[in-house]
CSV table of N, CA and C in Angstrom, one decimal:
chain,number,residue,atom,x,y,z
A,63,UNK,N,-40.0,33.3,61.0
A,63,UNK,CA,-38.6,33.1,61.3
A,63,UNK,C,-38.4,31.7,61.7
A,64,UNK,N,-39.4,31.0,62.2
A,64,UNK,CA,-39.2,29.6,62.6
A,64,UNK,C,-38.8,28.7,61.4
A,65,UNK,N,-39.5,29.0,60.3
A,65,UNK,CA,-39.2,28.2,59.1
A,65,UNK,C,-37.8,28.4,58.6
A,66,UNK,N,-37.3,29.6,58.6
A,66,UNK,CA,-35.9,29.9,58.2
A,66,UNK,C,-34.9,29.2,59.1
A,67,UNK,N,-35.1,29.3,60.4
A,67,UNK,CA,-34.2,28.6,61.4
A,67,UNK,C,-34.3,27.1,61.2
A,68,UNK,N,-35.4,26.6,60.9
A,68,UNK,CA,-35.6,25.1,60.7
A,68,UNK,C,-34.8,24.7,59.4
A,69,UNK,N,-34.9,25.5,58.4
A,69,UNK,CA,-34.2,25.1,57.1
A,69,UNK,C,-32.7,25.2,57.3
A,70,UNK,N,-32.3,26.2,58.1
A,70,UNK,CA,-30.8,26.4,58.4
A,70,UNK,C,-30.3,25.2,59.2
A,71,UNK,N,-31.1,24.8,60.2
A,71,UNK,CA,-30.7,23.7,61.1
A,71,UNK,C,-30.7,22.4,60.3
A,72,UNK,N,-31.6,22.2,59.4
A,72,UNK,CA,-31.6,21.0,58.5
A,72,UNK,C,-30.4,21.0,57.6
A,73,UNK,N,-30.0,22.2,57.1
A,73,UNK,CA,-28.8,22.3,56.3
A,73,UNK,C,-27.6,22.0,57.0
A,74,UNK,N,-27.4,22.4,58.3
A,74,UNK,CA,-26.3,22.1,59.1
A,74,UNK,C,-26.3,20.6,59.3
A,75,UNK,N,-27.4,20.0,59.6
A,75,UNK,CA,-27.5,18.6,59.9
A,75,UNK,C,-27.1,17.7,58.7
A,76,UNK,N,-27.6,18.1,57.5
A,76,UNK,CA,-27.3,17.3,56.3
A,76,UNK,C,-25.8,17.5,56.0
A,77,UNK,N,-25.3,18.7,56.1
A,77,UNK,CA,-23.9,19.0,55.8
A,77,UNK,C,-23.0,18.2,56.8
A,78,UNK,N,-23.4,18.2,58.1
A,78,UNK,CA,-22.6,17.4,59.0
A,78,UNK,C,-22.6,15.9,58.8
A,79,UNK,N,-23.7,15.4,58.3
A,79,UNK,CA,-23.7,14.0,58.0
A,79,UNK,C,-22.9,13.7,56.8
A,80,UNK,N,-22.9,14.6,55.8
A,80,UNK,CA,-22.1,14.5,54.6
A,80,UNK,C,-20.6,14.5,55.0
A,81,UNK,N,-20.2,15.4,55.9
A,81,UNK,CA,-18.8,15.5,56.3
A,81,UNK,C,-18.4,14.2,57.0
A,82,UNK,N,-19.2,13.7,57.9
A,82,UNK,CA,-18.9,12.5,58.6
A,82,UNK,C,-18.8,11.3,57.6
A,83,UNK,N,-19.6,11.3,56.6
A,83,UNK,CA,-19.5,10.2,55.6
A,83,UNK,C,-18.3,10.3,54.7
A,84,UNK,N,-17.9,11.5,54.4
A,84,UNK,CA,-16.8,11.8,53.5
A,84,UNK,C,-15.4,11.6,54.2
A,85,UNK,N,-15.4,11.7,55.5
A,85,UNK,CA,-14.1,11.7,56.2
A,85,UNK,C,-13.3,10.4,56.0
A,86,UNK,N,-13.9,9.2,56.0
A,86,UNK,CA,-13.0,8.0,55.8
A,86,UNK,C,-12.4,7.9,54.4
A,87,UNK,N,-12.9,8.6,53.4
A,87,UNK,CA,-12.4,8.5,52.1
A,87,UNK,C,-11.2,9.5,51.8
A,88,UNK,N,-11.0,10.4,52.8
A,88,UNK,CA,-9.9,11.4,52.6
A,88,UNK,C,-8.5,10.8,52.9
A,89,UNK,N,-7.5,11.3,52.3
A,89,UNK,CA,-6.2,10.8,52.6
A,89,UNK,C,-5.6,11.5,53.8
A,90,UNK,N,-6.0,12.7,54.0
A,90,UNK,CA,-5.4,13.4,55.2
A,90,UNK,C,-6.6,14.2,55.8
A,91,UNK,N,-6.4,14.7,57.1
A,91,UNK,CA,-7.3,15.5,57.8
A,91,UNK,C,-8.6,14.7,58.1
A,92,UNK,N,-8.6,13.4,58.2
A,92,UNK,CA,-9.8,12.6,58.4
A,92,UNK,C,-10.4,13.0,59.7
A,93,UNK,N,-9.6,13.1,60.8
A,93,UNK,CA,-10.2,13.4,62.1
A,93,UNK,C,-10.8,14.8,62.2
A,94,UNK,N,-10.1,15.8,61.5
A,94,UNK,CA,-10.6,17.1,61.5
A,94,UNK,C,-11.9,17.3,60.8
A,95,UNK,N,-12.1,16.6,59.7
A,95,UNK,CA,-13.3,16.6,58.9
A,95,UNK,C,-14.4,15.9,59.7
A,96,UNK,N,-14.1,14.8,60.3
A,96,UNK,CA,-15.1,14.1,61.0
A,96,UNK,C,-15.6,14.9,62.3
A,97,UNK,N,-14.6,15.5,62.9
A,97,UNK,CA,-15.0,16.4,64.1
A,97,UNK,C,-15.8,17.6,63.6
A,98,UNK,N,-15.5,18.1,62.5
A,98,UNK,CA,-16.3,19.2,61.9
A,98,UNK,C,-17.7,18.8,61.7
A,99,UNK,N,-17.9,17.5,61.2
A,99,UNK,CA,-19.2,17.0,61.0
A,99,UNK,C,-20.0,16.8,62.3
A,100,UNK,N,-19.3,16.4,63.4
A,100,UNK,CA,-19.9,16.3,64.7
A,100,UNK,C,-20.3,17.7,65.2
A,101,UNK,N,-19.5,18.7,65.0
A,101,UNK,CA,-19.8,20.0,65.4
A,101,UNK,C,-21.0,20.6,64.6
A,102,UNK,N,-21.1,20.3,63.4
A,102,UNK,CA,-22.2,20.7,62.5
A,102,UNK,C,-23.5,20.1,63.0
A,103,UNK,N,-23.5,18.8,63.2
A,103,UNK,CA,-24.7,18.2,63.7
A,103,UNK,C,-25.1,18.7,65.1
A,104,UNK,N,-24.1,18.9,66.0
A,104,UNK,CA,-24.4,19.5,67.3
A,104,UNK,C,-25.0,20.9,67.2
A,105,UNK,N,-24.5,21.7,66.2
A,105,UNK,CA,-25.1,23.0,66.0
A,105,UNK,C,-26.6,22.9,65.5
A,106,UNK,N,-26.8,21.9,64.6
A,106,UNK,CA,-28.1,21.7,64.0
A,106,UNK,C,-29.1,21.3,65.1
A,107,UNK,N,-28.7,20.6,66.1
A,107,UNK,CA,-29.5,20.2,67.2
A,107,UNK,C,-29.7,21.4,68.2
A,108,UNK,N,-28.7,22.2,68.3
A,108,UNK,CA,-28.8,23.3,69.3
A,108,UNK,C,-29.7,24.4,68.8
A,109,UNK,N,-29.8,24.6,67.5
A,109,UNK,CA,-30.6,25.7,67.0
A,109,UNK,C,-32.0,25.6,67.4
A,110,UNK,N,-32.7,24.5,67.2
A,110,UNK,CA,-34.1,24.4,67.6
A,110,UNK,C,-34.3,24.4,69.1
A,111,UNK,N,-33.4,23.9,69.9
A,111,UNK,CA,-33.5,23.8,71.3
A,111,UNK,C,-33.3,25.2,72.0
A,112,UNK,N,-32.4,26.0,71.5
A,112,UNK,CA,-32.0,27.2,72.2
A,112,UNK,C,-32.6,28.4,71.5
A,113,UNK,N,-32.5,28.5,70.2
A,113,UNK,CA,-33.0,29.7,69.5
A,113,UNK,C,-34.5,29.8,69.3
A,114,UNK,N,-35.1,28.6,69.0
A,114,UNK,CA,-36.5,28.6,68.7
A,114,UNK,C,-37.4,28.5,70.0
A,115,UNK,N,-36.8,27.8,71.0
A,115,UNK,CA,-37.5,27.7,72.3
A,115,UNK,C,-38.7,26.7,72.1
A,116,UNK,N,-39.7,27.0,72.9
A,116,UNK,CA,-40.9,26.1,72.9
A,116,UNK,C,-42.1,27.0,72.5
A,117,UNK,N,-43.1,26.3,72.0
A,117,UNK,CA,-44.3,27.0,71.6
A,117,UNK,C,-45.2,27.3,72.8
A,118,UNK,N,-45.9,28.3,72.7
A,118,UNK,CA,-46.8,28.7,73.8
A,118,UNK,C,-48.2,28.1,73.6
A,119,UNK,N,-48.5,27.5,72.5
A,119,UNK,CA,-49.9,27.0,72.2
A,119,UNK,C,-50.1,25.6,72.7
């Protein structure tokens, strides 16, 4: 399960970076797309820290 959560978190991170990079090129909704990118990256950081926890070894 840890591998699946890590892959999902990496997907959210890459998608968020893509959104933040694409936002300046848009004609409208720049702020909303950029903020969505920030939320996606924040979710990508939250997944390993809250759902995966720490290892016992």
